[in-house]
PDB file of C-alpha atoms and ligand atoms in Angstrom:
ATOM      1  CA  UNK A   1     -15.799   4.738  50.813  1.00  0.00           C
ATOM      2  CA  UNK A   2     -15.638   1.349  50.836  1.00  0.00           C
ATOM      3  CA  UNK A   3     -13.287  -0.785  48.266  1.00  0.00           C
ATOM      4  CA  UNK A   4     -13.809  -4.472  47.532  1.00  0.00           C
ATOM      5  CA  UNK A   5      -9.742  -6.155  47.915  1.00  0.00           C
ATOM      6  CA  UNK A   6      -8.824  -9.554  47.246  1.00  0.00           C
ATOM      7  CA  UNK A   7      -5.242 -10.760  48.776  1.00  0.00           C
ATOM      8  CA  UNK A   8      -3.069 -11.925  46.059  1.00  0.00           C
ATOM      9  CA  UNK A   9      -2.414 -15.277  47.736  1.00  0.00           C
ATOM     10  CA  UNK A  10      -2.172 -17.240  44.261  1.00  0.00           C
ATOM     11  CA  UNK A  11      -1.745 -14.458  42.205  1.00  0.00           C
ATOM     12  CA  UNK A  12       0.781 -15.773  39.323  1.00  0.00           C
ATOM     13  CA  UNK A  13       0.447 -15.481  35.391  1.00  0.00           C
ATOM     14  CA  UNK A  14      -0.430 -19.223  34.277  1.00  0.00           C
ATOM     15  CA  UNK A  15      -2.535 -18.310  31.101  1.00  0.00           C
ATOM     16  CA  UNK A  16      -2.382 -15.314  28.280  1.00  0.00           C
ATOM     17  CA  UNK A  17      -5.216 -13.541  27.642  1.00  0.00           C
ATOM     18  CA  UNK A  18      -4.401 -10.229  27.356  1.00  0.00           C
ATOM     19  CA  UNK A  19      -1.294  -9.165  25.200  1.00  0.00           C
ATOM     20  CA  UNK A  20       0.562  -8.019  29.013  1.00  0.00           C
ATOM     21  CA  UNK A  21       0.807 -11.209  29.543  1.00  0.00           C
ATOM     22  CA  UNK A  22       2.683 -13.069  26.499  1.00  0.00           C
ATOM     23  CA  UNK A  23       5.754 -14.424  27.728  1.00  0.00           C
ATOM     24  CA  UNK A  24       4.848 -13.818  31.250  1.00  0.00           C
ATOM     25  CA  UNK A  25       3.810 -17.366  32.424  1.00  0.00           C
ATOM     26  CA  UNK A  26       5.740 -18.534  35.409  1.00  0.00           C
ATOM     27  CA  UNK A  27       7.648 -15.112  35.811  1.00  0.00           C
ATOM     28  CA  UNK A  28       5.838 -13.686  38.725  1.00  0.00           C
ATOM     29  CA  UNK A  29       7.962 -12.867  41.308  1.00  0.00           C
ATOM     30  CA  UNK A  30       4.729 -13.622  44.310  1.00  0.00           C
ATOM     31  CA  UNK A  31       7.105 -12.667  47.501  1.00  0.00           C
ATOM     32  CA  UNK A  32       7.557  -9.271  45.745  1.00  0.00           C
ATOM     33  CA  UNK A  33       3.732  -9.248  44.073  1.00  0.00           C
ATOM     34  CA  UNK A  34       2.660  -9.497  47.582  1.00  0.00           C
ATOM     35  CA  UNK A  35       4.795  -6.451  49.084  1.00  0.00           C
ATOM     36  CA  UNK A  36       3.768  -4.821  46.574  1.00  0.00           C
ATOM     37  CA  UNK A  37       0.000  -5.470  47.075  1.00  0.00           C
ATOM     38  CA  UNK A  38       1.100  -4.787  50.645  1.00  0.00           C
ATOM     39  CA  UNK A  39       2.580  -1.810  49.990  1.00  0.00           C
ATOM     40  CA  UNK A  40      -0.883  -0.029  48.420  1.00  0.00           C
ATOM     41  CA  UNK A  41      -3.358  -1.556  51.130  1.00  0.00           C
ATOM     42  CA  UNK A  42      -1.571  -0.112  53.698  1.00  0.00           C
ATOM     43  CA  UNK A  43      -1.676   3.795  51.503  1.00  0.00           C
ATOM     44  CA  UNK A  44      -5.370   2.891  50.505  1.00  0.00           C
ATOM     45  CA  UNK A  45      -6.740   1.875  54.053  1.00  0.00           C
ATOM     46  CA  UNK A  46      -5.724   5.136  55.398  1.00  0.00           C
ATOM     47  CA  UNK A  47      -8.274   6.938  52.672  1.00  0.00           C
ATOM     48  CA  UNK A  48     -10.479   4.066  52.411  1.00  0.00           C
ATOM     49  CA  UNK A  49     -12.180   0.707  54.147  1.00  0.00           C
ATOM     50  CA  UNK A  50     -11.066  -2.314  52.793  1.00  0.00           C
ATOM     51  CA  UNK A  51     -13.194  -5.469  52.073  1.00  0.00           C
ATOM     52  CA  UNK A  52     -11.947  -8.746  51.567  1.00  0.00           C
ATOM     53  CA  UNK A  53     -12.980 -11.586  50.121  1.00  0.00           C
ATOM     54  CA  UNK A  54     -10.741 -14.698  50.008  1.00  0.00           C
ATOM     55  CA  UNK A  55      -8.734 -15.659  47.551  1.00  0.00           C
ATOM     56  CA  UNK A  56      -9.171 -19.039  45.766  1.00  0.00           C
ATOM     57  CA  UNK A  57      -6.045 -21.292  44.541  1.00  0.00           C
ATOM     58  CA  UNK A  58      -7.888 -21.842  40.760  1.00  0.00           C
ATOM     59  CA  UNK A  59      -7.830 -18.034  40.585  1.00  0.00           C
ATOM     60  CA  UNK A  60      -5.184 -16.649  39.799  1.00  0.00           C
ATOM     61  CA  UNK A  61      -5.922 -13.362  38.560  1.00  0.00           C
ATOM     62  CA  UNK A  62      -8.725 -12.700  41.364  1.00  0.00           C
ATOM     63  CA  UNK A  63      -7.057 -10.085  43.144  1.00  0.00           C
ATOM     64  CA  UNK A  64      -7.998  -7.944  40.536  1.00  0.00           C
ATOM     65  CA  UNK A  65     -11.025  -7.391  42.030  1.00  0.00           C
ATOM     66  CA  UNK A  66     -12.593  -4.240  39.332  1.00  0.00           C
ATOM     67  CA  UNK A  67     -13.499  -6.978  37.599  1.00  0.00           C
ATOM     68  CA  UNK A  68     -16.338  -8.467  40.142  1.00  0.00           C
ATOM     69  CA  UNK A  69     -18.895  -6.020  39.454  1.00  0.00           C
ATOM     70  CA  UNK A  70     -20.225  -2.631  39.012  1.00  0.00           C
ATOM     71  CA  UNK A  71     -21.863  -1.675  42.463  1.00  0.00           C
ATOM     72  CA  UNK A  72     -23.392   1.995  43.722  1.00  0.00           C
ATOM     73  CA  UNK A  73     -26.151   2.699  45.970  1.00  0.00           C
ATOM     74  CA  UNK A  74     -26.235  -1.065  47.464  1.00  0.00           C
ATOM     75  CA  UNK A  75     -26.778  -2.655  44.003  1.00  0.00           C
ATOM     76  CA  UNK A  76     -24.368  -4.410  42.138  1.00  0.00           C
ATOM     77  CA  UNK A  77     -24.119  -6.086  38.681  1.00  0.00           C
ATOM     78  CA  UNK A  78     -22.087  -9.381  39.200  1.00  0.00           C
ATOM     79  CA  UNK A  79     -19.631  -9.660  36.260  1.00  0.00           C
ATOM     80  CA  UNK A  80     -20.055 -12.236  33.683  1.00  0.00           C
ATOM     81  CA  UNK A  81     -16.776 -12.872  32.540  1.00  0.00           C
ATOM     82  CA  UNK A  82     -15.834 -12.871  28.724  1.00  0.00           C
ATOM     83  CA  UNK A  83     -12.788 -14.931  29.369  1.00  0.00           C
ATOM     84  CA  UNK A  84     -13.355 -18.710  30.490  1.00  0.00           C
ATOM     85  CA  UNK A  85      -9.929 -18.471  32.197  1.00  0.00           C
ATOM     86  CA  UNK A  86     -11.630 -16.136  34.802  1.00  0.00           C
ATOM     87  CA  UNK A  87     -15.298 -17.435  34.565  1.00  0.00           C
ATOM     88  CA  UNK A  88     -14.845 -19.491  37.885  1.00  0.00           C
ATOM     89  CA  UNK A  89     -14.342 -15.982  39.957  1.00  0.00           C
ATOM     90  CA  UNK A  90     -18.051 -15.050  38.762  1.00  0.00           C
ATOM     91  CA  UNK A  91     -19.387 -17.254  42.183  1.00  0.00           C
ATOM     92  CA  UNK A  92     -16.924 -16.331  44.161  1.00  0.00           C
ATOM     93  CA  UNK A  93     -17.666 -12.687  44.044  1.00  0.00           C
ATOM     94  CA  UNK A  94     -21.361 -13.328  43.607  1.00  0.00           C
ATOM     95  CA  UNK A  95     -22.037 -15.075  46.936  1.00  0.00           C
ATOM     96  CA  UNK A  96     -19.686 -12.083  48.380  1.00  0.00           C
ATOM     97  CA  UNK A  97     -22.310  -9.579  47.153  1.00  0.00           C
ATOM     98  CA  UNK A  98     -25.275 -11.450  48.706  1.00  0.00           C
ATOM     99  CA  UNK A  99     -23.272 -12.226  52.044  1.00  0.00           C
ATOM    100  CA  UNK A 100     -22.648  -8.743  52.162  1.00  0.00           C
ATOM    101  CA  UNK A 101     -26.260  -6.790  51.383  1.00  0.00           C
ATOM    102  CA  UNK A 102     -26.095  -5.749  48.304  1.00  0.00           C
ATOM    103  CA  UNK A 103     -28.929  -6.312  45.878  1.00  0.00           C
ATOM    104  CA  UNK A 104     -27.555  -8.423  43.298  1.00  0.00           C
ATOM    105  CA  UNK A 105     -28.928  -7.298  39.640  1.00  0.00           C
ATOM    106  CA  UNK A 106     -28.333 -10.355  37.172  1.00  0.00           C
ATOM    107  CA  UNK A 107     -27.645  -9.043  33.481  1.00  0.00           C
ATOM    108  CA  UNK A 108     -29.970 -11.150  31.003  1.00  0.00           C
ATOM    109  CA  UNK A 109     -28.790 -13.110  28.349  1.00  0.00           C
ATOM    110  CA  UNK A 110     -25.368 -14.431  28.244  1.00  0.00           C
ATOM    111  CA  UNK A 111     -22.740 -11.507  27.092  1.00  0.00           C
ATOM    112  CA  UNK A 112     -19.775 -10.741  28.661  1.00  0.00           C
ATOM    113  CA  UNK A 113     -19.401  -7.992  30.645  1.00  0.00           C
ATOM    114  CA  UNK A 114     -16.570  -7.225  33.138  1.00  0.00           C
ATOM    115  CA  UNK A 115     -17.328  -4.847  35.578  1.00  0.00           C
ATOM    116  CA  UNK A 116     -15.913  -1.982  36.607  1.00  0.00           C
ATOM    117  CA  UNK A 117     -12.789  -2.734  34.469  1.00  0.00           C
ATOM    118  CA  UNK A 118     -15.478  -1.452  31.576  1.00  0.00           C
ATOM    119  CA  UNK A 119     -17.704   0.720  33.175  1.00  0.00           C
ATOM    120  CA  UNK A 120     -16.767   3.879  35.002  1.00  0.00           C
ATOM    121  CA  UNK A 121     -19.384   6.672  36.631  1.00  0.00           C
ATOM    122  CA  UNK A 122     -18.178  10.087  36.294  1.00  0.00           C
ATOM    123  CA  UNK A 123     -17.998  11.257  39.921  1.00  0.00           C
ATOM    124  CA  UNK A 124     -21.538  13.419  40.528  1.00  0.00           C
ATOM    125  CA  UNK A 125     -22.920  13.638  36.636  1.00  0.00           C
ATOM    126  CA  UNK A 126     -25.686  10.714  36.300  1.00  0.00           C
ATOM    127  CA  UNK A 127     -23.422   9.327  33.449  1.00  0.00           C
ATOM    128  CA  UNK A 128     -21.275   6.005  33.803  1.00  0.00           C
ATOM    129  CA  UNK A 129     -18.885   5.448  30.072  1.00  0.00           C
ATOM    130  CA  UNK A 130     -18.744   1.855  29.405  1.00  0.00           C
ATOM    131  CA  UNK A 131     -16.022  -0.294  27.385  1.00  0.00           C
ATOM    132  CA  UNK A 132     -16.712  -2.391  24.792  1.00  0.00           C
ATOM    133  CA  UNK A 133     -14.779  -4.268  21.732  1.00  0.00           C
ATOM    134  CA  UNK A 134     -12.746  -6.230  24.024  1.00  0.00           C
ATOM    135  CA  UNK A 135     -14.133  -7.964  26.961  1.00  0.00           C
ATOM    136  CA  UNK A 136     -17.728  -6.519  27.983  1.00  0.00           C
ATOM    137  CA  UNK A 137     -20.102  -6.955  25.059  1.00  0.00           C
ATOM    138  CA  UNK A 138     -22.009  -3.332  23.711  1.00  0.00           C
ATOM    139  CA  UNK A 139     -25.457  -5.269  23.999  1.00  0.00           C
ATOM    140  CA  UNK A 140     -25.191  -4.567  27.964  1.00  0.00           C
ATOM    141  CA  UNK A 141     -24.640  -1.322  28.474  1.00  0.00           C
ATOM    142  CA  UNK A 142     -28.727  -0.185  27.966  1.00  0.00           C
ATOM    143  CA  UNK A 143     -29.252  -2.309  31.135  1.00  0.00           C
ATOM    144  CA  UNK A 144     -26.979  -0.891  33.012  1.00  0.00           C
ATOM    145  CA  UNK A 145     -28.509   2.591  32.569  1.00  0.00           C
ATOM    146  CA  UNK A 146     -31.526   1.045  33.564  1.00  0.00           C
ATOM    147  CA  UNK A 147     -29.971  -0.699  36.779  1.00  0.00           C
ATOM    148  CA  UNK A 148     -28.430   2.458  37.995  1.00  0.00           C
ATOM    149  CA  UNK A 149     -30.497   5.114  36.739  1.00  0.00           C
ATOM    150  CA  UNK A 150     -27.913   6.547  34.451  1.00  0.00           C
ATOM    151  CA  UNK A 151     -26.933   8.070  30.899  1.00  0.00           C
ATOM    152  CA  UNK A 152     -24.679   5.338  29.165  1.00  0.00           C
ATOM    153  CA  UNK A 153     -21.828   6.492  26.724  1.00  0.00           C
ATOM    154  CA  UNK A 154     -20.410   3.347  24.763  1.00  0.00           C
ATOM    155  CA  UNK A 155     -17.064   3.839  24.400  1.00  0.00           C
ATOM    156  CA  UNK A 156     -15.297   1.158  21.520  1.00  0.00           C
ATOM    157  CA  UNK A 157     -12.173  -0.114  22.465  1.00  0.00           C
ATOM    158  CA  UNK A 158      -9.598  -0.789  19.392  1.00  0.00           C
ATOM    159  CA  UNK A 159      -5.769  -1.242  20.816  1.00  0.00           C
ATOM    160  CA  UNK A 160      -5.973  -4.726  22.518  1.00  0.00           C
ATOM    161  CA  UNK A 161      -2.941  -3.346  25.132  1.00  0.00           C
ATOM    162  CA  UNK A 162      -5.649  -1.431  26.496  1.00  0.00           C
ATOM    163  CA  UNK A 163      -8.412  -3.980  26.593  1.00  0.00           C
ATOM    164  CA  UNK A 164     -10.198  -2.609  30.055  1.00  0.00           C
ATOM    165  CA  UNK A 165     -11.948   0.740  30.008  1.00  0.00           C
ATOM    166  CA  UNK A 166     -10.069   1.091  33.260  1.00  0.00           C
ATOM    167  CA  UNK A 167      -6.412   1.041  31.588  1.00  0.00           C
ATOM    168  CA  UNK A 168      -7.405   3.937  29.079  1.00  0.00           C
ATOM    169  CA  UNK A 169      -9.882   6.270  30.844  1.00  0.00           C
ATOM    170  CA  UNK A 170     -10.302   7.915  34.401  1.00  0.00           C
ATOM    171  CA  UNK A 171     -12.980  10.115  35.082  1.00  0.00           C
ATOM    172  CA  UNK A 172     -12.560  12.593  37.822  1.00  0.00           C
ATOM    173  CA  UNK A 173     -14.528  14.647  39.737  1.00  0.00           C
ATOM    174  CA  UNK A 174     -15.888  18.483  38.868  1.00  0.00           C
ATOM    175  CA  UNK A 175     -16.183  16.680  34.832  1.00  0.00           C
ATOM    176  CA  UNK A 176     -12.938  16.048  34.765  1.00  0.00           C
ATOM    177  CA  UNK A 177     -10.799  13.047  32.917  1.00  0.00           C
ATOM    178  CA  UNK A 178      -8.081  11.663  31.739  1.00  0.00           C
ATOM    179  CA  UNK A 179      -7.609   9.235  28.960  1.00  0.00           C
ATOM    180  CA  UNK A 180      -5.551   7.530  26.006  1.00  0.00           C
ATOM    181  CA  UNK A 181      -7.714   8.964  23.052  1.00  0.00           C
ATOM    182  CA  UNK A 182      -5.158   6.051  20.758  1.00  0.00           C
ATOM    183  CA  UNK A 183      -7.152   3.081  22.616  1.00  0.00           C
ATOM    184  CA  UNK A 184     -11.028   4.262  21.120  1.00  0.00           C
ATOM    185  CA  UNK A 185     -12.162   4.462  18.007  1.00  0.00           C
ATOM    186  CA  UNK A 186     -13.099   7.671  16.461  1.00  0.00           C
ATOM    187  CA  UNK A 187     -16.669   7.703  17.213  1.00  0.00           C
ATOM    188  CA  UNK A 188     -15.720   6.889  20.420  1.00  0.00           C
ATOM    189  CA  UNK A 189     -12.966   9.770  20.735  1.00  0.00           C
ATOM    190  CA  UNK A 190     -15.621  12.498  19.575  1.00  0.00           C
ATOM    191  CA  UNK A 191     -18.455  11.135  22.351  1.00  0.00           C
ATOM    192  CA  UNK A 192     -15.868  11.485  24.825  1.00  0.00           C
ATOM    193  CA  UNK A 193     -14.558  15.030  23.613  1.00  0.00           C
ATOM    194  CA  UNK A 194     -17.680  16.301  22.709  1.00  0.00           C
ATOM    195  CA  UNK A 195     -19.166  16.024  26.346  1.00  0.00           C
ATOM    196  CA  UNK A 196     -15.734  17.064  28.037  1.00  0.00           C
ATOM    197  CA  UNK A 197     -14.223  20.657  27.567  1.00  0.00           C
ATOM    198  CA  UNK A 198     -11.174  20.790  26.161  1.00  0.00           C
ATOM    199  CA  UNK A 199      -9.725  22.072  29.814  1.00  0.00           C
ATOM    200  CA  UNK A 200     -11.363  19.404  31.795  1.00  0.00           C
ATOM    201  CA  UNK A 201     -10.054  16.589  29.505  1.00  0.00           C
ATOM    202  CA  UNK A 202      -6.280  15.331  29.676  1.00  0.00           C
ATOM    203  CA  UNK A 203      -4.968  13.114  27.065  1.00  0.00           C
ATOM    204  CA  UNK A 204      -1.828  11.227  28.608  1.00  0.00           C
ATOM    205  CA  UNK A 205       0.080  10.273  26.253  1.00  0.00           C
ATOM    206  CA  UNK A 206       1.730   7.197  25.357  1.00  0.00           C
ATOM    207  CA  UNK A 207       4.304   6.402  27.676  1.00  0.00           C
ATOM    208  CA  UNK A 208       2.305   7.340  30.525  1.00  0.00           C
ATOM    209  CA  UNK A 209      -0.550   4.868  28.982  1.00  0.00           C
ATOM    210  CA  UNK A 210       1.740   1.852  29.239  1.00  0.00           C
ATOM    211  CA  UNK A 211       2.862   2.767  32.468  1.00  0.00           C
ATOM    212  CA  UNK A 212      -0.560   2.402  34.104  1.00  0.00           C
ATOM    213  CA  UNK A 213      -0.742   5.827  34.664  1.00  0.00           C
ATOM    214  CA  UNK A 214      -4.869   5.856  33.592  1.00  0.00           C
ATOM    215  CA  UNK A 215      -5.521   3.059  36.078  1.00  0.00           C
ATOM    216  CA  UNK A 216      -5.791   5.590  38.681  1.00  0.00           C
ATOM    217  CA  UNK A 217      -7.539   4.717  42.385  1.00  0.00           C
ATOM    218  CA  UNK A 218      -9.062   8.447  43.024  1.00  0.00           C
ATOM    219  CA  UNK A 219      -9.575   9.165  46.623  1.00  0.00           C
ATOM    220  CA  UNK A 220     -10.593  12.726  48.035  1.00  0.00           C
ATOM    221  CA  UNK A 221      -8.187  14.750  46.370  1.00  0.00           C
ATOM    222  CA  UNK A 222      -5.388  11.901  46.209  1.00  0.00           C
ATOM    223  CA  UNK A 223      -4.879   9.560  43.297  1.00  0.00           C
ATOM    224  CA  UNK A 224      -2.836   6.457  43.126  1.00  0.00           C
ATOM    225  CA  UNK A 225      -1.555   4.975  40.376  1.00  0.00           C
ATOM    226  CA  UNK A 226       1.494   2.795  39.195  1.00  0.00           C
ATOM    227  CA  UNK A 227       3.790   5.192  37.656  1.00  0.00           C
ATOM    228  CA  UNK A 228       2.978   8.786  36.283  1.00  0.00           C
ATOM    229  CA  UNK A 229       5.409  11.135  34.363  1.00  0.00           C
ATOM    230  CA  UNK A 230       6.152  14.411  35.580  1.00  0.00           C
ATOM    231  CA  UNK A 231       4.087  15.850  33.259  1.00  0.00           C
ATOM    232  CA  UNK A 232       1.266  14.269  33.795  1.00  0.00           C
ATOM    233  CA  UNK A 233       2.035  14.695  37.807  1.00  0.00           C
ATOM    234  CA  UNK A 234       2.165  18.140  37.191  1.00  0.00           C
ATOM    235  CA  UNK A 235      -1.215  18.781  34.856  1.00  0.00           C
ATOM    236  CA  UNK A 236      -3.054  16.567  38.073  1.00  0.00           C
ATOM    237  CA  UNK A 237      -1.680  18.775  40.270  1.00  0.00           C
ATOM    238  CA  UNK A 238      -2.921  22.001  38.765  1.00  0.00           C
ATOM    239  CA  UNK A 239      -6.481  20.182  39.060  1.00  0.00           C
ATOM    240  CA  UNK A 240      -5.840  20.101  43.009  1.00  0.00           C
ATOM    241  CA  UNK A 241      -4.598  16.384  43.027  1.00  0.00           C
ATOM    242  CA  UNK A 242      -1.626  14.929  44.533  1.00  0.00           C
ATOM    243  CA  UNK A 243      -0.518  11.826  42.827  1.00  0.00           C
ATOM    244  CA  UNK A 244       1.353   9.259  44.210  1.00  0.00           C
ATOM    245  CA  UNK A 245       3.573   6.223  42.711  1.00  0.00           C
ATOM    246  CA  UNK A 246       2.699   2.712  44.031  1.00  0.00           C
ATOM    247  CA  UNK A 247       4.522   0.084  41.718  1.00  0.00           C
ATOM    248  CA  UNK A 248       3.169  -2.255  41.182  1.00  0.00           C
ATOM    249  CA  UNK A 249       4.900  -4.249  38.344  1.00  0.00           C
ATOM    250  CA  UNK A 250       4.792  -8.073  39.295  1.00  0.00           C
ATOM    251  CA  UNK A 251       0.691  -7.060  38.703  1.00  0.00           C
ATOM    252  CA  UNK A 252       1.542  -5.249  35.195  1.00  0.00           C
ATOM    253  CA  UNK A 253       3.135  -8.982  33.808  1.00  0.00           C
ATOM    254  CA  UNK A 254      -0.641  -9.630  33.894  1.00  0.00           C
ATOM    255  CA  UNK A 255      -2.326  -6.556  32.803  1.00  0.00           C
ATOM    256  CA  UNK A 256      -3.119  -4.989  35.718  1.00  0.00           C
ATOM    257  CA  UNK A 257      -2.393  -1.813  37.569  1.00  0.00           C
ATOM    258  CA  UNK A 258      -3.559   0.363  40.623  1.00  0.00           C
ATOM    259  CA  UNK A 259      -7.254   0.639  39.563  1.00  0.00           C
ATOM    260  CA  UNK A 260      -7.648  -3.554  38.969  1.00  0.00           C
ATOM    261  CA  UNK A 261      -6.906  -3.799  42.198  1.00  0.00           C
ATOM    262  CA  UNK A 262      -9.777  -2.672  43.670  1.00  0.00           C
ATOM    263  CA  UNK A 263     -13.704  -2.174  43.383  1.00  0.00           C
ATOM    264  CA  UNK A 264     -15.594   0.533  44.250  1.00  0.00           C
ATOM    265  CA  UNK A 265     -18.224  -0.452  46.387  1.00  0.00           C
ATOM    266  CA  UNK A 266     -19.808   3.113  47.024  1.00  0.00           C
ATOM    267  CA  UNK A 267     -19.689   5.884  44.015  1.00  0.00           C
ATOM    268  CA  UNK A 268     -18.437   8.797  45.465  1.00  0.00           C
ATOM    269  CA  UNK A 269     -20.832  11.913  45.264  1.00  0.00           C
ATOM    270  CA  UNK A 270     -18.137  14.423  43.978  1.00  0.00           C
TER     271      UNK A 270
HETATM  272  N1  LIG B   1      -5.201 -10.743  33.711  1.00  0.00           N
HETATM  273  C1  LIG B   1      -6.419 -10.039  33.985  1.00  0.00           C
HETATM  274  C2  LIG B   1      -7.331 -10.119  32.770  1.00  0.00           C
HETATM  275  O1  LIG B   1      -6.818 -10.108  31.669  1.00  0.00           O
HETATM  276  C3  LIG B   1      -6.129  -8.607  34.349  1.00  0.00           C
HETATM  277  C4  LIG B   1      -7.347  -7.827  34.692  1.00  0.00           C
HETATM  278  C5  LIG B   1      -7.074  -6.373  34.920  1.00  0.00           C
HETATM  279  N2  LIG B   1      -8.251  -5.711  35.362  1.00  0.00           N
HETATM  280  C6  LIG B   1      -8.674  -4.523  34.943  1.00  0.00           C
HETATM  281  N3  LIG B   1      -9.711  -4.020  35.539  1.00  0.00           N
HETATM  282  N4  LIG B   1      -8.157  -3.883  33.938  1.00  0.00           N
HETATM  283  O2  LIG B   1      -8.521 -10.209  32.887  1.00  0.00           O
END
């Protein structure tokens, strides 16, 4: 498994667009974002390889690299960014694609669509659940069944906290997940629950939501995430994962956790 990293050199909060980060400009603490960072690389590249791609100084929030694209068997889909604060990462990421192999599959049009932040394959099932409402725009999702040769289930986003797929929905392997059902709307809720048994779907709840505890990095039968309550630690468990804490809070001033951290590069099979 390969994951796509980005060092967070110049990572600091200097605009808002996400509600995480109100009040947040100027109050990253980088010396401790950085050990932090640190801190998860050095767990993750003992289950993992890590890519990097440099950072740029006009990027501030391009460490989080889930937002690059949405790659899986060599072909990725270069993110088109609905925010103009991050539209200058697009190239960046793009020419890191190309450089590295990957066949690069252009979405038409212009709408926004933000990569694997909104668009998450379910481990082994041919179906990949895709975020919309917030960033990515609905209109993409058909081509990215085509792209990958998958079902698509649209999945509308309504509490702006949880403005990524990624912050309110984890799929896990054997059909498993776990999600926030309070960040979809109600069509959205019954797609989800309607595919996914009762006993292979967890709904955190709130307090576990805000801590990042959906933003899960799911390797082998280890998952990382930010902070998870003992509840939730224990419910994982019982599924055969071990979960372990990696705070990462100086990220969380700008709406990101574990997960936004890192891109899948290869889908894993189960
Ligand atoms: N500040 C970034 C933004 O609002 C955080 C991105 C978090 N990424 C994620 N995949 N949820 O775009």
């Amino acid at each position: 498994m390969r994951l796509l990293v980005c060092p967070p050199r110049y990572f600091r909060v200097d605009y808002v667009i996400n509600p995480w980060m109100t009040e947040q400009i100027g109050r990253v603490d980088g010396e401790l974002a950085r050990k932090q960072w640190g801190e998860l690389m050095e767990s993750l590249s003992r289950e993992a390889s890590l890519l990097e791609i440099e950072p740029s100084a006009c990027s501030p929030d391009m460490c989080f690299t889930a937002n690059a694209g949405l790659a899986a068997s060599d072909r990725v889909v270069p993110a088109r960014f609905r925010m103009p604060e991050r539209s200058r990462e697009e190239g960046f990421f793009e020419r890191w694609f190309v450089r590295s192999g990957f066949e690069v599959f252009r979405l038409p049009g212009d709408e926004a669509f933000e990569g694997e932040g909104d668009a998450l394959f379910q481990p082994g099932d041919g179906l990949l659940w895709a975020g919309h409402g917030e960033r990515s725009r609905h209109a993409t999702h058909d081509e990215l069944g085509r792209i990958f040769d998958v079902e698509v289930v649209s999945l509308g986003l309504v509490d702006s906290r949880f403005y990524h797929l990624d912050t309110c929905l984890a799929p896990l392997p054997g059909g498993r997940l776990i999600y926030y059902p309070g960040a979809f709307d109600e069509a959205s809720k019954h797609a989800i629950e309607s595919r996914i048994a009762p006993e292979r779907r967890l709904a955190v709840e709130e307090d576990d939501a805000v801590g990042f505890a959906c933003n899960l990095l799911r390797l082998g039968d280890r998952i990382f995430l930010n902070r998870a309550s003992p509840k939730l630690r224990r419910a994982l468990a019982r599924w055969g994962f071990e979960t372990f804490e990696r705070p990462v809070g100086e990220f969380l001033k700008a709406g990101g956790g574990v997960k936004c951290l890192s891109m899948m590069l290869d889908q894993p099979e189960t």
